Coordinates of C-alpha atoms and ligand atoms in Angstrom, one line a residue:
M1 CA 29.6 -17.8 -23.3
S2 CA 30.7 -19.8 -20.2
K3 CA 28.5 -22.7 -19.4
M4 CA 26.5 -22.9 -16.0
R5 CA 23.5 -24.3 -15.0
A6 CA 20.0 -22.5 -15.6
V7 CA 19.6 -21.6 -12.3
D8 CA 23.1 -19.6 -11.1
A9 CA 21.5 -17.4 -14.9
A10 CA 18.7 -17.2 -13.0
I11 CA 20.1 -15.6 -9.6
A12 CA 23.3 -14.1 -11.9
V13 CA 19.9 -12.2 -14.0
L14 CA 18.4 -11.3 -11.2
K15 CA 21.5 -9.2 -9.8
K16 CA 21.2 -7.8 -13.1
E17 CA 17.8 -5.9 -12.7
G18 CA 18.7 -4.9 -9.3
I19 CA 17.7 -7.0 -7.2
K20 CA 18.9 -7.2 -4.3
A21 CA 16.9 -9.0 -2.0
T22 CA 14.6 -12.3 -1.8
F23 CA 11.8 -13.8 1.1
G24 CA 11.5 -16.8 1.2
V25 CA 11.2 -20.5 2.2
P26 CA 13.2 -22.9 0.6
G27 CA 11.9 -26.8 1.2
A28 CA 13.9 -29.4 -1.6
A29 CA 12.2 -28.7 -4.5
I30 CA 13.6 -25.2 -5.1
N31 CA 17.2 -25.8 -2.9
P32 CA 18.7 -26.0 -6.7
F33 CA 17.8 -21.8 -6.2
Y34 CA 18.7 -22.0 -2.7
S35 CA 22.6 -23.1 -3.7
A36 CA 22.4 -20.8 -6.5
M37 CA 21.7 -17.8 -4.3
K38 CA 24.5 -18.8 -1.3
K39 CA 27.5 -19.5 -4.5
S40 CA 26.6 -15.7 -5.4
N41 CA 26.7 -14.1 -1.9
D42 CA 30.1 -15.8 -1.4
D43 CA 32.0 -15.1 -4.8
A44 CA 30.0 -11.9 -4.0
D45 CA 31.6 -11.9 0.1
Q46 CA 35.5 -12.7 -1.6
S47 CA 35.5 -10.9 -4.3
N48 CA 36.3 -7.7 -4.6
D49 CA 34.5 -6.0 -7.4
G50 CA 31.6 -4.7 -6.1
S51 CA 29.7 -7.5 -6.5
E52 CA 26.7 -7.2 -4.2
R53 CA 24.5 -10.2 -2.3
I54 CA 20.6 -11.1 -3.0
D55 CA 19.8 -11.2 0.7
H56 CA 16.9 -13.9 1.7
Y57 CA 15.1 -13.4 4.5
L58 CA 14.0 -16.9 6.0
A59 CA 9.4 -16.3 6.4
R60 CA 8.0 -18.0 8.9
H61 CA 5.1 -18.7 6.2
V62 CA 5.3 -18.7 2.4
E63 CA 2.2 -15.9 2.0
G64 CA 4.3 -13.2 5.1
A65 CA 6.7 -13.7 1.5
S66 CA 4.9 -12.5 -0.6
H67 CA 3.9 -9.4 1.3
M68 CA 7.2 -8.9 2.8
A69 CA 8.5 -8.9 -1.3
E70 CA 4.8 -6.1 -2.1
G71 CA 6.2 -3.8 1.3
Y72 CA 8.9 -3.8 0.3
T73 CA 8.0 -2.6 -3.5
R74 CA 5.7 -0.5 -2.2
A75 CA 8.7 1.6 -0.3
N76 CA 10.4 3.0 -2.8
P77 CA 10.4 3.9 -6.9
G78 CA 12.2 1.2 -8.7
N79 CA 11.5 -2.1 -6.6
I80 CA 10.9 -5.5 -7.5
G81 CA 9.7 -7.5 -5.0
V82 CA 10.6 -11.4 -4.7
C83 CA 9.2 -13.5 -2.4
V84 CA 10.6 -17.6 -3.2
G85 CA 9.1 -20.7 -2.2
T86 CA 9.5 -24.3 -3.6
S87 CA 7.3 -26.6 -5.6
G88 CA 2.9 -27.0 -4.5
P89 CA 1.5 -25.0 -1.5
A90 CA 4.7 -22.6 -1.0
G91 CA 3.5 -21.8 -4.2
T92 CA -0.2 -21.3 -3.5
D93 CA 0.5 -19.9 0.0
M94 CA 1.9 -16.8 -2.2
I95 CA -1.6 -16.5 -4.2
T96 CA -3.2 -13.7 -1.8
G97 CA 0.6 -12.2 -2.5
L98 CA 0.2 -11.6 -6.6
Y99 CA -3.7 -11.5 -5.9
S100 CA -2.9 -7.6 -3.6
A101 CA 0.4 -6.7 -5.4
I102 CA -1.7 -6.8 -9.4
A103 CA -5.0 -5.4 -7.6
D104 CA -3.6 -2.4 -7.5
S105 CA -0.6 -2.5 -9.7
I106 CA 2.2 -3.7 -7.9
P107 CA 5.6 -5.0 -9.5
I108 CA 6.3 -9.0 -7.7
L109 CA 8.1 -11.4 -8.7
C110 CA 7.7 -14.6 -7.6
I111 CA 9.7 -17.5 -7.8
T112 CA 8.1 -21.2 -6.7
G113 CA 10.4 -24.0 -7.4
Q114 CA 8.2 -28.0 -8.7
A115 CA 8.3 -31.6 -9.5
P116 CA 11.0 -32.4 -12.6
R117 CA 9.3 -32.2 -16.4
N118 CA 8.1 -35.7 -17.0
K119 CA 6.7 -36.2 -13.7
L120 CA 4.1 -33.2 -14.1
H121 CA 1.2 -35.0 -15.1
K122 CA 1.6 -37.5 -12.6
E123 CA 0.4 -36.5 -9.5
D124 CA 3.8 -36.4 -7.9
F125 CA 4.6 -35.4 -4.6
Q126 CA 4.2 -31.3 -3.9
A127 CA 3.2 -31.2 -8.8
V128 CA 0.3 -28.6 -8.6
D129 CA -0.1 -27.0 -11.6
I130 CA 0.4 -23.2 -10.0
E131 CA 0.9 -22.3 -13.5
T132 CA -2.7 -22.2 -13.7
I133 CA -3.6 -21.4 -11.1
A134 CA -1.8 -17.9 -10.5
E135 CA -3.0 -16.9 -14.0
G136 CA -5.7 -14.7 -12.3
V137 CA -2.7 -13.0 -10.3
T138 CA 0.0 -13.0 -13.1
K139 CA 0.5 -10.8 -16.0
W140 CA 2.6 -13.5 -16.6
S141 CA 2.5 -17.2 -15.4
V142 CA 4.5 -20.5 -16.6
T143 CA 6.1 -22.5 -15.7
V144 CA 9.6 -23.0 -18.2
R145 CA 10.0 -26.4 -19.5
E146 CA 13.5 -25.2 -21.5
P147 CA 16.3 -25.1 -19.5
A148 CA 18.3 -22.7 -22.2
L149 CA 14.8 -20.0 -21.7
V150 CA 15.6 -19.5 -18.0
P151 CA 17.5 -16.0 -17.3
R152 CA 15.6 -15.4 -20.9
V153 CA 12.2 -16.5 -18.6
F154 CA 13.4 -13.7 -16.1
Q155 CA 14.8 -11.3 -18.6
K156 CA 10.5 -11.3 -20.2
A157 CA 9.9 -11.1 -17.0
F158 CA 11.3 -7.9 -15.4
H159 CA 10.2 -6.3 -18.5
L160 CA 6.9 -6.9 -18.1
M161 CA 6.7 -6.4 -14.4
R162 CA 7.8 -3.1 -15.8
S163 CA 6.1 -2.4 -18.5
S164 CA 2.5 -0.5 -18.8
R165 CA 0.7 -0.9 -15.5
P166 CA 3.2 -2.5 -13.1
G167 CA 2.0 -5.6 -11.6
P168 CA 3.4 -9.1 -10.0
V169 CA 4.0 -12.2 -12.5
L170 CA 5.2 -16.0 -11.5
I171 CA 8.6 -18.3 -12.6
D172 CA 7.6 -22.0 -11.7
L173 CA 10.7 -23.7 -13.0
P174 CA 10.3 -28.0 -12.0
I175 CA 13.9 -29.0 -10.3
D176 CA 15.1 -30.3 -13.5
V177 CA 15.0 -27.0 -15.1
Q178 CA 17.2 -25.9 -12.3
L179 CA 19.4 -27.9 -13.0
A180 CA 20.4 -28.6 -16.0
E181 CA 24.0 -26.8 -17.4
I182 CA 22.9 -24.1 -20.8
E183 CA 25.2 -21.6 -22.1
F184 CA 24.9 -18.3 -21.2
D185 CA 26.8 -14.2 -21.6
I186 CA 25.5 -13.0 -18.2
D187 CA 28.7 -9.8 -18.6
S188 CA 26.6 -8.7 -22.0
Y189 CA 23.3 -9.6 -20.7
E190 CA 21.7 -5.6 -20.2
P191 CA 17.3 -5.2 -18.9
M192 CA 14.9 -4.1 -22.1
P193 CA 13.7 -1.6 -21.7
A194 CA 10.3 -1.4 -19.7
F195 CA 7.8 0.8 -21.9
K196 CA 5.3 3.3 -21.3
P197 CA 2.9 4.8 -22.9
K198 CA 3.2 8.7 -23.4
A199 CA 0.1 11.4 -24.4
S200 CA 0.8 13.7 -27.1
R201 CA 0.6 17.5 -26.2
A202 CA -2.6 17.5 -28.8
Q203 CA -4.2 15.4 -26.3
I204 CA -2.4 17.0 -22.9
E205 CA -4.2 19.9 -24.7
K206 CA -7.8 19.1 -25.0
A207 CA -7.4 17.8 -21.4
L208 CA -6.1 20.9 -19.9
T209 CA -9.1 22.8 -21.8
M210 CA -12.2 21.2 -20.3
L211 CA -10.2 21.5 -17.1
N212 CA -9.9 25.1 -17.8
E213 CA -13.3 25.4 -18.9
S214 CA -15.1 24.1 -15.7
E215 CA -15.7 26.3 -12.3
R216 CA -15.4 24.5 -9.9
P217 CA -12.7 21.8 -10.7
L218 CA -10.7 18.5 -8.3
L219 CA -7.2 16.4 -9.7
V220 CA -7.8 12.9 -8.1
A221 CA -4.8 12.0 -7.8
G222 CA -4.5 7.7 -7.4
G223 CA -1.6 5.5 -7.2
G224 CA -0.7 5.8 -10.9
V225 CA 1.1 8.8 -9.5
I226 CA 3.3 7.6 -7.2
N227 CA 3.6 4.1 -9.6
A228 CA 5.1 6.6 -11.7
N229 CA 7.4 8.8 -9.1
A230 CA 5.3 11.9 -9.5
S231 CA 3.9 13.6 -6.7
D232 CA 7.0 16.6 -7.3
K233 CA 5.1 16.6 -11.0
L234 CA 1.2 16.4 -9.3
Q235 CA 2.4 19.6 -6.7
E236 CA 3.7 21.0 -8.6
F237 CA 0.5 21.2 -11.7
A238 CA -2.1 21.5 -9.0
E239 CA -0.1 25.0 -7.4
I240 CA 0.6 26.3 -11.8
T241 CA -3.5 26.5 -12.2
G242 CA -4.7 26.2 -8.1
I243 CA -6.9 23.4 -8.3
P244 CA -7.2 20.9 -5.3
V245 CA -6.2 18.3 -5.1
I246 CA -8.2 14.6 -4.1
P247 CA -5.8 11.7 -3.2
T248 CA -7.2 8.1 -3.4
L249 CA -6.6 5.9 -0.7
M250 CA -3.5 4.5 -2.9
G251 CA -2.3 8.2 -4.6
W252 CA -2.5 9.5 -0.2
G253 CA 0.8 11.0 -0.5
S254 CA 1.1 12.2 -3.3
I255 CA 0.3 15.5 -2.2
P256 CA 1.2 16.7 1.6
D257 CA -1.5 17.2 4.4
D258 CA -1.0 19.7 4.7
H259 CA -0.4 21.7 1.3
P260 CA -3.1 24.4 1.3
L261 CA -4.2 22.8 -2.1
M262 CA -4.7 18.9 -0.8
A263 CA -8.7 18.3 -0.1
G264 CA -9.6 15.5 2.0
M265 CA -10.0 12.0 0.5
V266 CA -13.3 10.7 -0.6
G267 CA -14.8 7.6 -0.3
L268 CA -17.9 5.5 1.8
Q269 CA -15.0 4.3 4.1
T270 CA -11.4 5.9 4.7
S271 CA -11.8 9.9 3.4
H272 CA -13.0 13.3 4.8
R273 CA -16.2 14.4 5.7
Y274 CA -14.3 17.6 4.3
G275 CA -13.7 15.7 1.0
N276 CA -16.4 13.7 0.2
A277 CA -18.3 17.2 0.5
S278 CA -15.4 19.3 -2.6
M279 CA -16.5 16.8 -4.3
L280 CA -20.3 16.9 -4.3
A281 CA -19.6 20.5 -4.8
S282 CA -17.4 20.2 -7.9
D283 CA -18.6 20.8 -11.9
F284 CA -15.2 18.5 -13.8
V285 CA -13.2 15.9 -11.8
F286 CA -9.4 15.3 -13.5
G287 CA -8.7 11.9 -13.1
I288 CA -4.8 10.6 -12.6
G289 CA -3.1 7.4 -12.7
N290 CA -6.6 6.3 -10.6
R291 CA -10.6 3.3 -11.1
W292 CA -12.9 5.6 -9.5
A293 CA -12.1 2.1 -7.2
N294 CA -16.4 1.8 -6.3
R295 CA -15.2 2.8 -2.2
H296 CA -13.6 6.1 -3.3
T297 CA -16.7 6.4 -5.7
G298 CA -19.7 4.6 -3.7
S299 CA -22.8 5.0 -6.5
V300 CA -21.5 5.7 -10.4
D301 CA -24.8 7.4 -10.3
I302 CA -24.2 9.7 -7.1
Y303 CA -20.3 10.3 -8.6
T304 CA -20.9 11.0 -11.6
K305 CA -24.1 13.2 -11.0
D306 CA -23.8 17.1 -12.6
R307 CA -20.5 16.5 -13.2
K308 CA -17.6 16.2 -16.5
F309 CA -14.5 13.4 -16.8
V310 CA -11.0 13.5 -17.8
H311 CA -9.7 10.6 -17.7
I312 CA -6.2 10.1 -18.0
D313 CA -4.5 6.2 -17.8
I314 CA -1.7 4.9 -18.3
E315 CA -4.0 1.7 -18.8
P316 CA -6.4 1.8 -21.6
T317 CA -8.5 -0.7 -20.8
Q318 CA -9.6 1.0 -17.3
I319 CA -10.5 4.1 -18.9
G320 CA -14.0 4.0 -19.3
R321 CA -14.2 0.0 -17.9
V322 CA -16.6 1.5 -14.5
F323 CA -18.5 5.0 -16.5
E324 CA -17.7 6.7 -19.2
P325 CA -15.7 9.8 -18.7
D326 CA -15.8 13.0 -21.2
Y327 CA -12.4 12.3 -22.2
G328 CA -9.8 9.5 -21.8
V329 CA -6.7 9.4 -22.5
V330 CA -3.4 6.6 -22.7
S331 CA -0.9 7.9 -20.9
D332 CA 2.5 6.9 -18.0
A333 CA 1.3 9.3 -15.1
S334 CA 4.2 11.6 -15.2
A335 CA 4.3 11.6 -18.4
A336 CA 1.7 12.6 -18.8
L337 CA 1.6 15.8 -16.0
E338 CA 5.4 16.9 -17.7
L339 CA 2.9 17.9 -20.2
L340 CA 0.6 19.7 -18.5
V341 CA 2.8 21.3 -16.2
D342 CA 4.7 22.7 -19.2
I343 CA 1.0 23.6 -20.9
A344 CA 0.0 24.9 -17.8
K345 CA 3.0 27.1 -17.4
D346 CA 2.8 28.6 -20.9
W347 CA -0.7 28.6 -20.3
K348 CA 0.1 31.1 -17.9
N349 CA 2.1 33.0 -19.6
K350 CA 0.0 34.6 -21.8
G351 CA -2.6 35.1 -18.7
I352 CA -5.0 32.2 -20.2
L353 CA -5.7 29.9 -17.2
K354 CA -9.2 30.8 -15.0
D355 CA -8.4 31.8 -11.7
R356 CA -9.2 30.2 -9.4
T357 CA -9.2 31.6 -5.8
S358 CA -12.9 31.5 -4.4
W359 CA -13.5 28.1 -5.1
V360 CA -9.7 26.9 -3.6
A361 CA -11.0 29.5 -0.4
D362 CA -14.5 27.1 -0.5
C363 CA -12.1 23.9 -0.1
Q364 CA -10.7 25.2 2.4
A365 CA -13.7 26.2 4.3
R366 CA -15.1 23.1 4.0
K367 CA -11.9 21.7 5.8
T368 CA -11.8 23.8 8.9
Q369 CA -15.9 23.0 9.4
L370 CA -16.4 19.3 8.7
L371 CA -13.5 17.4 10.9
R372 CA -14.9 14.6 13.1
K373 CA -14.1 15.1 16.9
T374 CA -10.5 13.6 19.0
S375 CA -10.6 14.5 22.4
F376 CA -13.0 11.4 23.7
E377 CA -11.0 11.5 27.4
E378 CA -12.4 8.3 28.4
A379 CA -10.8 4.4 29.1
P380 CA -11.6 2.0 27.9
I381 CA -9.9 3.8 24.2
K382 CA -11.8 5.6 22.3
P383 CA -10.1 4.9 18.8
Q384 CA -10.3 8.4 17.5
K385 CA -7.5 9.5 20.0
V386 CA -5.2 6.8 18.6
Y387 CA -4.8 8.8 16.1
A388 CA -5.2 12.4 17.8
E389 CA -1.5 10.5 19.6
M390 CA -0.6 9.0 17.0
N391 CA -0.2 12.6 15.4
Q392 CA 1.0 14.0 18.3
A393 CA 4.1 12.1 19.2
F394 CA 5.1 11.1 15.0
G395 CA 6.2 13.5 12.7
K396 CA 6.3 14.2 8.3
D397 CA 8.3 11.1 8.2
A398 CA 6.6 8.9 9.8
C399 CA 5.7 6.4 7.3
Y400 CA 2.3 3.7 8.1
I401 CA 1.5 -0.4 6.8
S402 CA -2.4 -1.0 7.2
T403 CA -4.3 -3.5 5.7
I404 CA -8.4 -3.4 6.8
G405 CA -10.6 -2.8 9.2
L406 CA -11.7 -0.3 11.1
S407 CA -9.1 0.7 11.8
Q408 CA -7.4 1.2 9.2
I409 CA -10.4 2.8 8.2
A410 CA -10.2 5.6 10.6
G411 CA -6.6 6.0 10.4
A412 CA -6.9 6.9 7.2
Q413 CA -10.0 9.4 8.7
F414 CA -7.4 10.4 10.6
L415 CA -3.9 10.0 10.8
H416 CA -1.7 13.0 8.6
V417 CA 0.6 11.4 5.6
Y418 CA 3.2 13.6 4.1
K419 CA 4.7 11.6 1.2
P420 CA 4.9 9.7 -1.3
R421 CA 5.9 5.8 0.1
H422 CA 4.2 6.7 3.2
W423 CA 0.8 5.3 3.6
I424 CA 1.8 1.6 2.6
N425 CA -2.0 -0.5 2.6
C426 CA -3.2 -3.3 0.4
G427 CA -6.0 -0.9 -1.0
Q428 CA -7.8 -3.3 -3.2
A429 CA -7.4 -6.9 -1.9
G430 CA -7.0 -6.3 2.1
P431 CA -6.3 -9.6 3.6
L432 CA -6.0 -9.3 6.9
G433 CA -2.8 -10.4 7.6
W434 CA -0.8 -8.0 5.6
T435 CA 0.8 -5.7 7.4
V436 CA 3.2 -7.2 10.3
P437 CA 5.1 -8.9 6.6
A438 CA 4.0 -5.1 4.2
A439 CA 6.1 -3.9 7.1
L440 CA 9.2 -6.2 7.7
G441 CA 9.5 -5.3 3.9
V442 CA 9.2 -1.9 3.9
C443 CA 12.3 -2.1 6.9
V444 CA 13.8 -4.3 4.3
A445 CA 13.7 -1.6 1.6
D446 CA 14.5 1.2 3.7
P447 CA 16.1 0.4 6.6
E448 CA 16.3 4.7 8.5
R449 CA 12.5 4.8 7.6
Q450 CA 10.9 5.3 11.2
V451 CA 7.7 2.6 10.1
V452 CA 4.8 2.9 12.0
A453 CA 2.4 -0.5 11.1
L454 CA -1.4 -0.1 12.3
S455 CA -3.7 -3.5 12.9
G456 CA -6.5 -3.9 14.3
D457 CA -5.9 -7.3 16.6
Y458 CA -7.2 -9.8 14.1
D459 CA -5.2 -8.2 11.1
F460 CA -2.1 -8.9 14.2
Q461 CA -2.9 -12.4 15.1
F462 CA -3.7 -13.7 11.5
M463 CA 0.9 -13.2 10.5
I464 CA 1.8 -12.1 13.9
E465 CA 4.6 -15.2 13.8
E466 CA 6.3 -13.1 11.6
L467 CA 7.1 -10.5 13.9
A468 CA 9.4 -13.6 14.9
V469 CA 11.6 -12.6 11.4
G470 CA 11.8 -8.9 12.8
A471 CA 13.4 -10.1 15.4
Q472 CA 16.4 -12.9 13.9
F473 CA 16.9 -10.1 10.8
K474 CA 16.6 -6.6 13.7
L475 CA 13.9 -5.0 12.1
P476 CA 13.3 -2.2 14.2
Y477 CA 9.6 -0.6 14.0
I478 CA 6.0 0.4 15.6
H479 CA 4.0 -1.7 15.7
I480 CA 0.6 -0.1 16.3
L481 CA -1.5 -2.5 18.0
V482 CA -6.1 -1.6 18.5
N483 CA -7.8 -4.2 19.8
N484 CA -11.3 -4.0 20.4
S485 CA -11.7 -8.1 21.5
Y486 CA -13.6 -8.0 17.3
L487 CA -13.2 -8.4 14.1
G488 CA -14.7 -4.4 14.2
L489 CA -15.8 -4.6 10.7
I490 CA -17.7 -7.3 10.1
R491 CA -19.1 -6.0 13.6
Q492 CA -20.4 -2.8 12.4
A493 CA -21.1 -4.1 8.8
Q494 CA -24.1 -7.0 11.0
R495 CA -25.9 -3.5 12.5
G496 CA -27.5 -5.1 8.8
F497 CA -28.3 -8.2 9.7
D498 CA -29.1 -7.1 13.6
M499 CA -26.5 -9.9 14.5
D500 CA -23.0 -10.4 17.0
Y501 CA -21.9 -13.5 15.0
G502 CA -18.7 -15.1 13.9
V503 CA -17.7 -11.8 15.3
Q504 CA -16.4 -11.9 18.8
L505 CA -12.3 -12.1 19.7
A506 CA -13.6 -12.7 23.3
F507 CA -12.0 -15.6 25.6
D508 CA -11.5 -16.2 29.3
N509 CA -7.7 -16.4 28.9
I510 CA -6.8 -18.9 31.1
N511 CA -3.1 -17.7 31.6
A512 CA -4.1 -14.0 31.3
P513 CA -6.5 -12.9 34.2
E514 CA -6.0 -9.9 33.4
L515 CA -7.7 -9.4 30.7
E516 CA -10.9 -9.5 31.3
G517 CA -11.9 -11.3 28.3
Y518 CA -10.1 -9.1 26.5
G519 CA -9.4 -13.3 25.2
V520 CA -5.5 -13.4 22.7
D521 CA -2.7 -11.8 25.5
H522 CA -0.7 -10.6 22.4
I523 CA 2.2 -9.8 25.1
A524 CA 3.1 -12.4 25.4
V525 CA 2.8 -14.1 22.2
V526 CA 5.2 -10.3 21.0
E527 CA 7.6 -11.1 23.7
G528 CA 7.3 -15.0 23.6
L529 CA 8.0 -14.5 19.1
G530 CA 11.8 -12.0 20.5
C531 CA 10.3 -9.0 19.9
K532 CA 9.2 -6.4 22.7
A533 CA 5.7 -5.3 23.5
I534 CA 3.8 -2.9 26.0
R535 CA 0.1 -2.5 26.7
V536 CA -1.7 1.4 27.2
R537 CA -5.8 1.8 29.0
E538 CA -5.2 4.5 29.9
P539 CA -5.9 7.1 27.2
G540 CA -3.7 9.9 28.9
D541 CA -0.2 6.8 28.8
I542 CA -0.7 6.3 25.1
A543 CA 2.3 9.5 25.0
N544 CA 4.5 8.2 27.1
A545 CA 4.2 4.6 25.5
L546 CA 4.6 6.0 21.9
V547 CA 7.6 7.6 23.4
E548 CA 9.1 4.6 25.4
A549 CA 8.6 1.9 22.0
Q550 CA 10.1 4.4 19.9
A551 CA 13.3 4.1 22.9
L552 CA 12.9 -0.1 23.3
M553 CA 13.5 0.3 19.1
E554 CA 16.4 2.2 19.5
Q555 CA 18.0 -0.1 22.2
H556 CA 17.2 -3.5 21.2
H557 CA 17.0 -2.9 17.2
V558 CA 12.5 -6.1 17.2
P559 CA 9.8 -4.6 16.7
V560 CA 8.3 -3.2 18.9
V561 CA 4.3 -3.3 20.1
V562 CA 1.9 -1.2 21.3
E563 CA -1.4 -2.4 22.3
I564 CA -3.9 0.0 23.4
I565 CA -7.4 -1.3 25.1
L566 CA -9.5 -0.4 23.2
E567 CA -13.4 -0.4 24.1
R568 CA -15.2 -3.1 22.2
V569 CA -18.3 -1.3 20.4
T570 CA -17.1 1.9 18.4
N571 CA -18.6 2.6 15.0
I572 CA -16.6 4.1 12.7
S573 CA -17.9 6.3 9.8
M574 CA -18.7 5.2 6.8
G575 CA -22.6 5.3 4.7
T576 CA -22.4 3.5 1.4
E577 CA -22.5 6.8 -0.5
I578 CA -20.9 9.7 -0.9
D579 CA -23.6 12.8 0.0
S580 CA -25.2 10.1 2.6
I581 CA -22.1 9.1 4.8
N582 CA -23.7 7.9 8.6
E583 CA -21.8 9.9 11.5
F584 CA -21.9 7.9 15.4
E585 CA -20.5 10.1 17.3
D586 CA -20.1 13.7 17.8
L587 CA -18.4 15.7 15.9
A588 CA -15.2 18.4 16.0
E589 CA -17.4 22.3 16.8
S590 CA -14.4 23.5 17.5
I591 CA -10.2 23.2 17.5
A592 CA -10.6 21.0 21.5
D593 CA -12.5 19.1 19.5
A594 CA -10.1 18.2 16.0
P595 CA -6.5 19.3 18.8
T596 CA -4.3 17.2 15.8
A597 CA -6.3 18.3 12.4
I598 CA -4.5 20.0 9.9
A599 CA -7.0 22.3 9.4
F600 CA -6.2 23.9 12.7
D601 CA -2.9 23.9 12.1
K602 CA -0.7 27.1 12.6
H603 CA 1.6 26.4 9.1
Y604 CA -1.7 25.7 7.7
L605 CA -3.0 28.5 8.4
E606 CA -0.5 30.4 8.4
Q607 CA -0.2 29.0 3.8
T608 CA -3.8 29.5 3.0
K609 CA -3.9 33.4 4.5
D610 CA -5.0 35.3 1.7
Ligands
TPP1 C1 -9.1 -13.1 4.0 C2 -9.5 -11.9 5.0 N1 -10.3 -12.7 5.7 C3 -11.4 -12.4 5.2 C4 -11.8 -10.3 5.6 C5 -12.7 -9.6 6.2 N2 -12.7 -9.3 7.1 C6 -12.9 -7.6 6.9 S1 -12.3 -6.8 8.2 C7 -12.1 -7.4 9.4 C8 -12.3 -8.0 10.2 C9 -11.4 -6.6 10.9 O1 -10.4 -7.5 12.6 P1 -9.7 -6.3 13.0 O2 -8.4 -6.9 12.8 O3 -9.9 -6.6 14.7 O4 -9.9 -4.2 13.1 P2 -10.8 -3.7 13.7 O5 -11.8 -3.5 12.3 O6 -11.7 -4.3 15.2 O7 -10.6 -2.6 14.3 C10 -12.6 -9.2 8.2 C11 -12.9 -10.5 8.5 C12 -10.0 -10.3 4.8 N3 -10.1 -8.7 4.8 N4 -9.1 -10.9 4.6
MG2 MG1 -9.9 -6.1 16.2

C-alpha cells in the first residue's frame, strides 16, 4: 500500500486498464486530474521501465472530445476512448457523445470535474448534477463522494463498460475528492474479468435446426458481431452453411462487400435494392448481435410477414423488444458463432445441412439486376458520381467515417466496405458534427489507417473547429465534403409537407463571390484552421483531386478536405417500407451505368461463376 492523491490512483488504474490516450478540455475543477496525468507522463518519460504515457488531445469543443473518444473505441477491438472535462458545461456538452455511445453499444469513459462535496447543494459555480443528467445515457453515472472509492469506481467502470452489452460510463469527481490522500496498492491491481453470457450447446442446436429447416434463409449480422470481434466466425459460419448475409448498418464490414455471400443491406435508407429484394424473398431470418432497428426493418408487419426469426443477442431485453422472435438466445456473438461453426461443421460432415446453391444464386442474380445508376457526368455534380469516384480511388483498406444526412445515406448505398471497423458510423443517434472528431479519434487509435471521412456541408460546419486538433496533433486523413448548400436530408423530408423551410444553407458570401451563393467558404475556414483543402466543381476533376489530397496529406500530415460542389437538389432513394422504396433517379441498366458496383467486379464474378 502507498499513499497517493485519489487522482494519482485514478491515473494509475487507467494505465493498468490499458488507456493510452485521453481527449478533453481542462478547467479549474478537473485540474487535479490533469496534474496527475502530467505527473504520470513525466515519470514515464524519465523511467526506463516501459511505463507508458497517456497522451492528451486538446479538443476545441467538449462535445468533440466525446466523439473523439467514440471514434477511438470504434477503431479497434478492446479500445476504450476516454473523454475528460471540467464541471458544469463540460459534462453537459459530452452528453451527446454518451448518448451516441450508449445507442450503438460503444464503451467510452467520460470523466468530469465537480465542485467540492460541501458545495454541491449550494448552487455553486458550475456545479451541475451531471450524475443525474447522464443517467439515461450511460450504463453507470456516478459522482464519487468518498476519496477511497476513486480507484474502485474506475475498476468497476471498466468492468461494466466491457461486460454484457458494452456502453459508456461517466465518473464525476468533486475537486476535494480528487485532491484527497488515499491508501492504494496499484502494483497488485488487476482489471476485473468482463462478463459475457454464452449460449449453451442445446440452444445453438435448436437455433440451427430451425435455420436448417427453412428454405430461403438469411443471416442478419449486427454491430454485436463487430463488437465481439467475431466477423471471421460469422463468415466461416456463412460459408459452411452457404447462407447469404445481410449486414446491418452497424454490422457493415463484418463480411466483405465482395464476398459471394454478402447479400446487401436492408432498410429504408442505407440499403441496397438487392438487399431489400432478398429480404422480401426470404422465409427465415437469423439475427446475430442486431437490434431490429426501425430504419432497417421499416414496419414490423412488412418485415416479419411470412418469415420466421431466430434472434441471438448479448442483452436479454433486446429479445422481444421490437417483435417476438420464434426463438431467442442470450449470448455474446462470438460465443454463439463459435458453437454455430462447430455444430454446423459436424452437421455438414454428416450430410445434414441443406444445400443452398439455388437460393444463393438467386441472391447473387439480384445483385447484378437491381442496381442504381452512378455514371452521371453533368455539372453541377450529382452525388452518385462522387461515390463511384471514391470506389475507384480508395482501395479495400479505406476506413469510412460518417454521421447522417443524404451524404451518409448515399455513401452507404454506393460505397464498398471490406473489413470490420472500416465503416464507422453513429448509427442510432446520428448527431450532426460527429464526423470530424470521430475521424480524429480513429486516427489517434490507428495512425496507419487510411481514414476517409464523409460529410454533408451542415455536418461539416457543426464541429468544423475540431480540424484544428488534426492540424495541431498531426492527424492526417481525407475528408470528403459534399456541398449541396442544404440540410439535404431534411429538405427531402419536407417534400411531404410541401415546403422548403429552414433548410437553406445558401447565402451570398460577401468575401467569396466565386461561390455563387453556396454560402460558407469552407476552403478558407479549413485553411484558417491549419488544414489543407481542394474544391472540385467538375465530375472529371474528382479523381485527380483525390490523388492530390493523398499527396497533400503525406506532405503536410494534416487533415485534407476535398469539397465537392454538388447540384443543390438531388433526392436520394428512400422510403417508409422496405417493399416501397422511392427511386428518384434512373436505375442502372448495364455495367456502364454502375461501373463500380461489386456485382460487375471481375473478381466477384470469378468467385461466383459456378
Ligand atoms: C444535432 C442534430 N440536429 C439535427 C439533426 C437532423 N438532421 C439530420 S440530417 C440533417 C441535415 C444534414 O445536412 P448535411 O450535413 O448538409 O447533409 P446532406 O443531407 O445535405 O447531405 C439534419 C438537420 C441531427 N441529425 N442532429
Ligand atoms: Mg448538405
